Coordinates of C-alpha atoms in Angstrom, one line a residue:
X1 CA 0.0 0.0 0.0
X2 CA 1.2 3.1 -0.3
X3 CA 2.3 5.6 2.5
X4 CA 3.5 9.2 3.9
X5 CA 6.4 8.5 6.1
X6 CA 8.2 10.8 8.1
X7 CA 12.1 10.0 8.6
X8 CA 13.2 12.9 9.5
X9 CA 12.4 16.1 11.4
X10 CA 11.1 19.0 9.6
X11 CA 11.9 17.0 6.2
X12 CA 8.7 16.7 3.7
X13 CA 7.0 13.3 4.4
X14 CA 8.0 10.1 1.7
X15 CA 5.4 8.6 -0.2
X16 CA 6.3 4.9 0.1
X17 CA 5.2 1.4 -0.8
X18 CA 4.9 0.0 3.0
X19 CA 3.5 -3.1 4.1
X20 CA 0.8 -4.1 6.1
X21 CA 0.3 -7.3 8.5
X22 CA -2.2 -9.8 9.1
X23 CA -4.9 -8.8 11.5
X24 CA -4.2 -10.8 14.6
X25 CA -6.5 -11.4 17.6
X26 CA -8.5 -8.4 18.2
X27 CA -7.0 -6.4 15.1
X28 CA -9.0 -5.1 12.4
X29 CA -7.2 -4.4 9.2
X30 CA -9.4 -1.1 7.2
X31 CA -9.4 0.7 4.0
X32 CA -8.9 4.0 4.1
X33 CA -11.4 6.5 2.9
X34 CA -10.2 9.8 4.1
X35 CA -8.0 11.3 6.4
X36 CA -7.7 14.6 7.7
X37 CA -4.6 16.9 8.2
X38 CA -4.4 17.9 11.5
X39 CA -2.0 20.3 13.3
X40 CA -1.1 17.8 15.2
X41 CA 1.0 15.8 12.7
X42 CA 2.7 19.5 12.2
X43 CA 3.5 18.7 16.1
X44 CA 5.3 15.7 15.3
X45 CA 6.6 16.0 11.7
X46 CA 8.5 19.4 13.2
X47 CA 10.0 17.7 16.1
X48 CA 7.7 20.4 18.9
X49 CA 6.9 16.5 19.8
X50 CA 9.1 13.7 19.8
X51 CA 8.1 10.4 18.5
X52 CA 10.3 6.7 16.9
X53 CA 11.1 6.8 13.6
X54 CA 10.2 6.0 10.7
X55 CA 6.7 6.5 11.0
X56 CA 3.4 6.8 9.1
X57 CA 1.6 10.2 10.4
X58 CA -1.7 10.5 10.6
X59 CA -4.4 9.6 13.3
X60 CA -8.1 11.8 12.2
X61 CA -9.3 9.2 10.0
X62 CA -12.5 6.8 8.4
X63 CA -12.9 3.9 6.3
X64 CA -14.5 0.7 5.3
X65 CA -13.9 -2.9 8.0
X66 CA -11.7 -5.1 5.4
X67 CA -11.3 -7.8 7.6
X68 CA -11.2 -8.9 11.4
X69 CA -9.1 -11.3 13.3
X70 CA -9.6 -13.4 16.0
X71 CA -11.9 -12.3 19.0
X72 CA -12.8 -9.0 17.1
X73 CA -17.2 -9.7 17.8
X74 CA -17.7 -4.9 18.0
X75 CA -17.1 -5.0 13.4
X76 CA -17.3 -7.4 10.1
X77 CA -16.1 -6.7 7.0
X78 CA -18.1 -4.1 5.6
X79 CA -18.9 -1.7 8.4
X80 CA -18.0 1.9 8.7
X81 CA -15.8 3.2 11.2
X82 CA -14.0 6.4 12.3
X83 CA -10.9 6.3 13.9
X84 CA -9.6 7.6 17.4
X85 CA -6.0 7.9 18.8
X86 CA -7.3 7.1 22.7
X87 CA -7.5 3.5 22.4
X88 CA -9.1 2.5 25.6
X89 CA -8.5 -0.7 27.3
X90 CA -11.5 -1.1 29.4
X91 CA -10.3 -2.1 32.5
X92 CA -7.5 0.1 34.0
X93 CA -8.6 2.3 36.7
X94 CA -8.6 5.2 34.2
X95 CA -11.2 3.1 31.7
X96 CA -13.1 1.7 34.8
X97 CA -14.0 5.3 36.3
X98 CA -15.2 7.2 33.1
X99 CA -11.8 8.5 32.1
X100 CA -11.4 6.1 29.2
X101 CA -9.3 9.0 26.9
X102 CA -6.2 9.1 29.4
X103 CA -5.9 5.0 28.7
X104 CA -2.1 3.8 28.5
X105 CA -2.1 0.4 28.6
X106 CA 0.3 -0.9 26.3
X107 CA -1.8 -4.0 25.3
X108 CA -3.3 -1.5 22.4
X109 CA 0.2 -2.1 20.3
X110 CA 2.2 -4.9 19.1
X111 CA 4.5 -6.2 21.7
X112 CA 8.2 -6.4 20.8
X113 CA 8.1 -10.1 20.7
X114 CA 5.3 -9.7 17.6
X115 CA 6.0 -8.9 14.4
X116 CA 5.1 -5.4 13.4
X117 CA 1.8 -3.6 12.2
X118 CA 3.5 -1.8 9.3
X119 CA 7.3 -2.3 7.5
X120 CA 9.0 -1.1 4.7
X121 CA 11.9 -1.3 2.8
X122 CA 14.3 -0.8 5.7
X123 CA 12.6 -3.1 8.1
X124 CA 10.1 -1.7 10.8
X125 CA 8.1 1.4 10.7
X126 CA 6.3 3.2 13.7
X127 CA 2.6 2.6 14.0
X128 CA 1.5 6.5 15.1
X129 CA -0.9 6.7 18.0
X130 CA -1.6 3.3 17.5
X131 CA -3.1 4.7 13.9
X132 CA -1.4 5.9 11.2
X133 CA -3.9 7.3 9.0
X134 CA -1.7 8.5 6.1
X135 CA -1.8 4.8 4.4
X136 CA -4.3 3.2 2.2
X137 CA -5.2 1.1 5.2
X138 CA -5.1 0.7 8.8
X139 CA -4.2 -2.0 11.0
X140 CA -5.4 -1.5 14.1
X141 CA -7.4 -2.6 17.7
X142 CA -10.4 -3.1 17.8
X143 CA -10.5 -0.7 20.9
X144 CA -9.1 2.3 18.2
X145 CA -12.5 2.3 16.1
X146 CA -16.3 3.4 16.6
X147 CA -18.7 1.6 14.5
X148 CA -21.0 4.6 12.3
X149 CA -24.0 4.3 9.9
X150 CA -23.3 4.5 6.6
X151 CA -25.1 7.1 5.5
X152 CA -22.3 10.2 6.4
X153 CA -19.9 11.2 3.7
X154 CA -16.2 9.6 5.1
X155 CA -14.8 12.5 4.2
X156 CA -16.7 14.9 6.8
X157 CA -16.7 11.5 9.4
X158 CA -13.0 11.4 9.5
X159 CA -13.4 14.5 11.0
X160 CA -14.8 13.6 13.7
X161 CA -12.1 11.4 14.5
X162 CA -9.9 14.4 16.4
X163 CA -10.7 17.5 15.9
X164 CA -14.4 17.4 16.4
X165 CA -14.3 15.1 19.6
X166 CA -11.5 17.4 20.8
X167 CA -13.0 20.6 20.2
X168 CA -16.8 19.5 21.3
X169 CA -15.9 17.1 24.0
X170 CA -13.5 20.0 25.9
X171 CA -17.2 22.2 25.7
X172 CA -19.2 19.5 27.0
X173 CA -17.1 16.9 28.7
X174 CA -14.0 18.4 30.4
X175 CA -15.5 22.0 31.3
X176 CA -19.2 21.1 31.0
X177 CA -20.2 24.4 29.9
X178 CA -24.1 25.1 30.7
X179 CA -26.9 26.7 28.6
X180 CA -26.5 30.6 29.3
X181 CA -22.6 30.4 29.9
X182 CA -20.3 33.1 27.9
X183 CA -17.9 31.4 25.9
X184 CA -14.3 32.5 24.3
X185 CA -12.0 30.3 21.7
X186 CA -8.8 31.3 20.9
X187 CA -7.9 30.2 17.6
X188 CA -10.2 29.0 14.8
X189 CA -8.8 25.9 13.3
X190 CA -10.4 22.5 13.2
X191 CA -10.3 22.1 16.8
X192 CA -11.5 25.8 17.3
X193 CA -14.0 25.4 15.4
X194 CA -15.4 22.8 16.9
X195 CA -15.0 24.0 20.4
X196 CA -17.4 27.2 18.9
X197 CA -19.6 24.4 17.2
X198 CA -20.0 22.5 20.8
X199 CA -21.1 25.6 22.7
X200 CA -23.6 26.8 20.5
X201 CA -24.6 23.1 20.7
X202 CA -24.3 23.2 24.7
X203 CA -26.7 26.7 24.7
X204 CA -23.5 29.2 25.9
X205 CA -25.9 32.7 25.2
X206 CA -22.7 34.4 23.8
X207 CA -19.4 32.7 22.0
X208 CA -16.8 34.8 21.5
X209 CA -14.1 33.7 18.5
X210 CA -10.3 34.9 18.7
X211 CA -8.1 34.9 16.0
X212 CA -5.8 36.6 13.9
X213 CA -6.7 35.6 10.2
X214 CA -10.0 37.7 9.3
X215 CA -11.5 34.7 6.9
X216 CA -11.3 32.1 9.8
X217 CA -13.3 34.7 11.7
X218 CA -16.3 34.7 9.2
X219 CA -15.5 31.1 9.3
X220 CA -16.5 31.0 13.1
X221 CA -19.7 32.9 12.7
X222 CA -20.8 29.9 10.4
X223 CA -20.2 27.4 13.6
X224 CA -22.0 29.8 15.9
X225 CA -19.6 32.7 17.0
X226 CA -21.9 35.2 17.8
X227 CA -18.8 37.8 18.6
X228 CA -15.8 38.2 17.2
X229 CA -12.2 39.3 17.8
X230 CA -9.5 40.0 15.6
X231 CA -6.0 39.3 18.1
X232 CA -3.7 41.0 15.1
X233 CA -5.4 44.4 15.6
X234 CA -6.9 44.6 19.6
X235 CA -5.8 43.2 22.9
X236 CA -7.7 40.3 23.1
X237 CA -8.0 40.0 27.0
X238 CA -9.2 43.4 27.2
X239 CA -11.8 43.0 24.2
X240 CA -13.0 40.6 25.7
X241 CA -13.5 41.6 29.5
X242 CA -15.4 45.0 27.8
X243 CA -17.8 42.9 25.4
X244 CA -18.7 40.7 28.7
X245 CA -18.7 42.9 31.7
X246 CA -15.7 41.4 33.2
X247 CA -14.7 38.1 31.7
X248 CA -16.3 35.0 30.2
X249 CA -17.4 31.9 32.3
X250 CA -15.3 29.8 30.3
X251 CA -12.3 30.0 27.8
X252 CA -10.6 27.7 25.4
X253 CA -7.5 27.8 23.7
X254 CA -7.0 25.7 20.6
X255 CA -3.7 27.0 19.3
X256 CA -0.7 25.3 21.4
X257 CA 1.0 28.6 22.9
X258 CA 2.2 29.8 25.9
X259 CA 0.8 33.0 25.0
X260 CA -2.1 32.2 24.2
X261 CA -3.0 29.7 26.8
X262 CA -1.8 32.8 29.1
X263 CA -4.8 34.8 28.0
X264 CA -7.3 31.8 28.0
X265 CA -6.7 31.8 31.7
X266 CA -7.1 35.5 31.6
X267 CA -10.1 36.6 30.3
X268 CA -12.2 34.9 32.4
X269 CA -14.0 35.8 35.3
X270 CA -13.3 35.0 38.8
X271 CA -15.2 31.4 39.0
X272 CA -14.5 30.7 35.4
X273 CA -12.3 27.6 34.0
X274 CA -9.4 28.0 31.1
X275 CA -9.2 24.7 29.5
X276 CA -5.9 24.3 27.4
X277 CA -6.2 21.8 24.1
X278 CA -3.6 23.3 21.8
X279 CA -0.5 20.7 22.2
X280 CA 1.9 23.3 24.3
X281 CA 5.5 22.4 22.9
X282 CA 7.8 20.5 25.5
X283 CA 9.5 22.3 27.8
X284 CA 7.2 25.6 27.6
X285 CA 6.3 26.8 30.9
X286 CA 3.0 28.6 31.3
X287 CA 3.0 31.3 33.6
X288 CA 0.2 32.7 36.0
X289 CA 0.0 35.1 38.8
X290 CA -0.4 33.6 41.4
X291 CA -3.6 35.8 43.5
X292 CA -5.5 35.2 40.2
X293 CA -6.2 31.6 42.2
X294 CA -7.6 33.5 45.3
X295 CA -10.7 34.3 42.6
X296 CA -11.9 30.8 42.1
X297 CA -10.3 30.9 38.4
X298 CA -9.2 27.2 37.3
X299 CA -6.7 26.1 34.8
X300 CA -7.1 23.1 33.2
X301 CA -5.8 20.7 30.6
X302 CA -8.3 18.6 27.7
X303 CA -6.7 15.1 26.5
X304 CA -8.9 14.3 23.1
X305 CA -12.2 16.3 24.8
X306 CA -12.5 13.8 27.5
X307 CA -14.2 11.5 25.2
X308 CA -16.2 8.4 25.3
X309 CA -16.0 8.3 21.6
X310 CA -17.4 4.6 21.5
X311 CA -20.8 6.4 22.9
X312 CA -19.6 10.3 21.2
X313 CA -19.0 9.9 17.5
X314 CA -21.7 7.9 16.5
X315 CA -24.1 10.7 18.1
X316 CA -21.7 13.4 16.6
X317 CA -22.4 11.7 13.2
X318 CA -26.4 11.6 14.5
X319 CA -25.4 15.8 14.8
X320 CA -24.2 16.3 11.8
X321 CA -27.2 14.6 10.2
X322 CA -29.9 16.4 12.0
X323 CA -27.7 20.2 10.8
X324 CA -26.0 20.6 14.3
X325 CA -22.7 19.8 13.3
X326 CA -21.5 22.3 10.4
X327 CA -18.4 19.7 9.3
X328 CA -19.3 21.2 5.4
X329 CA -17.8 24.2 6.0
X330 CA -14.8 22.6 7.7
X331 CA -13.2 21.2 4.7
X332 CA -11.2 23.8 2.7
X333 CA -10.2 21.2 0.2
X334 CA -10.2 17.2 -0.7
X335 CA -6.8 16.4 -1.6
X336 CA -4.7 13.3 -2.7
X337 CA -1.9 11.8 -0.9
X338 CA 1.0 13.1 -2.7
X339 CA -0.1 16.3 -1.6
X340 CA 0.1 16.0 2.0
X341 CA 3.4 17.9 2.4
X342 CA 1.7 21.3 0.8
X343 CA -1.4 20.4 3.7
X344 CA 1.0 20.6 6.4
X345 CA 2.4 24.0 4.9
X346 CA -0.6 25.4 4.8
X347 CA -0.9 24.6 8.2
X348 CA 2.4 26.4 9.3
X349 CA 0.8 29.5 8.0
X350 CA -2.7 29.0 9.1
X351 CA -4.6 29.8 6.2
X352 CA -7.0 27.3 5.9
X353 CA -9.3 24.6 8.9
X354 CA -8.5 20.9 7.4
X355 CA -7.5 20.0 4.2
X356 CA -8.8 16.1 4.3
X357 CA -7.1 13.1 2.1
X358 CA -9.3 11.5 0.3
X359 CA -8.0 8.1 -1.0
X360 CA -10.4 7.5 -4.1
X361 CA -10.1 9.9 -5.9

């Protein structure tokens, strides 16, 4: 099958004939129908994250069940399925109290006494986040995949398999923002987006969208920004602390900064919760005064929107269906394989929400 590999940092991605292996018990081996580009993969194709090489990138993905292996009951051949990089094991204390996203159990991979999931010319490659979605198939636990109906476009499920659980599940899972809450979102990328899509969803009476690219700020008023602020020409702390009387119940920041993860935490009021989803690089220390804490202001990290995404993404799909979900206006283009080096530029420069691989074409 063919492949995008990365082996090595900040180098444009190989497209490479890579092998796949048999499904073995509780693997299910999938074709590909589309995969999205997600900042993320920047992360780790820059080096801001570390990770083994080589590897095939890639984790915000659908396709078609090709086959199963042994013990796999959840999928047949045939079935849809989206994707999701927080495998969950099911019975670690994490899995067993409701907090199935923050799973590690390394059962979810190949040991290093079994051959591996994917290999090239050189010998092994890396599996990434127990996905790799940049491949004409997937091999993968069963634990990795939700089961959807068939009637969504793969192209707008696969994006459900990150950046909308992400973005909706921090709004509804990890801060659990209630109908009539005021809502900020700093940045207005996939995840962003989302995050603006969830609290119109979840009621929040006003949601306010940062950014500092004017298009993705019409953008946000399509997934239910009902304000907007430009960050390249006002302060955006102080814009929003006027618009809202003193601060927003709850703020999100979707970009990955220290800066801007900083502001999250202050433009809300005292009582209200900052939750960080952008992937902060290593070794970048966030900074907060300290008698901010004495107002009842909370800082707080997302892993994946706290997901249940056996239970989340078929009802995200159910959204999409019934208009709730605005996943259409997402996708800035459909693009092939080859071209997922000029998706990660565009990425770098922030100019566009997801550019999403689409295999058959």
């Amino acid at each position: 099958m063919k492949a995008a590999v990365l082996r090595e940092i900040n180098e444009p991605l190989s497209i490479e004939d890579v092998q796949t292996a048999n499904p073995g018990p509780r693997e299910v081996l999938i074709r590909t129908a589309a995969a999205g580009v997600c900042h993320s993969d920047l992360h780790f194709q820059n080096g801001s994250y570390p990770y083994p090489r080589p590897a095939v990138l890639g984790h915000e993905s659908a396709g078609v069940v090709e086959a199963v292996g042994a013990d796999v009951t959840y999928v047949q051949p045939g079935d849809h399925v989206i994707t999701c990089l927080s495998a969950f094991c099911g019975h670690c204390e994490f899995c067993l109290t409701g907090h199935m996203s923050l799973c590690q159990e390394p059962e979810l991979s190949r040991g290093a006494h079994e051959p591996p999931r994917l290999s090239g010319e050189g010998g092994p490659i890396s599996q990434f986040l127990n996905l790799s979605s940049f491949a004409e198939q997937m091999l993968v636990h069963e634990h990795a995949i939700a089961k959807i109906r068939k009637d969504i476009p793969l192209d707008r499920a696969a994006l459900i398999g990150c950046g909308v659980t992400t973005g909706v599940g921090a709004v509804i899972h990890t801060a659990g923002v209630e109908p009539g809450a005021t809502v900020a979102v700093i940045g207005c990328g996939g995840v962003g987006l989302s995050c603006i899509n969830g609290a119109d969803i979840a009621g929040a009476s006003r949601v306010i969208a940062i950014d500092r690219v004017a298009g993705k700020l019409e953008l946000a008023r399509k997934f239910g920004a009902t304000d907007v602020v430009n960050a390249a020409e006002v302060d955006p702390i102080e814009a929003v602390r006027e618009m809202t009387g003193g601060g927003v119940h709850y703020s999100f920041e979707a970009i990955g900064l220290k800066v801007t993860a900083e502001q999250a935490f202050k433009m809300v009021r005292p009582g209200g919760a900052a939750t960080v989803i952008g992937m902060i690089p290593v070794g970048t220390m966030v900074e907060i005064h300290g008698p901010e804490f004495l107002r009842e202001k909370k800082l707080q990290g997302s892993s994946m929107g706290s997901n249940r995404f056996r239970v989340d993404m078929p009802r995200f799909v159910d959204f999409y269906l019934a208009g709730k979900l605005h996943l259409d206006d997402m996708i800035a283009s459909r693009i092939k394989l080859e071209d997922v080096n000029d998706a990660l530029a565009q990425l770098e420069t922030g100019e566009v929400a997801r550019n999403v691989i689409v295999f058959d074409q």
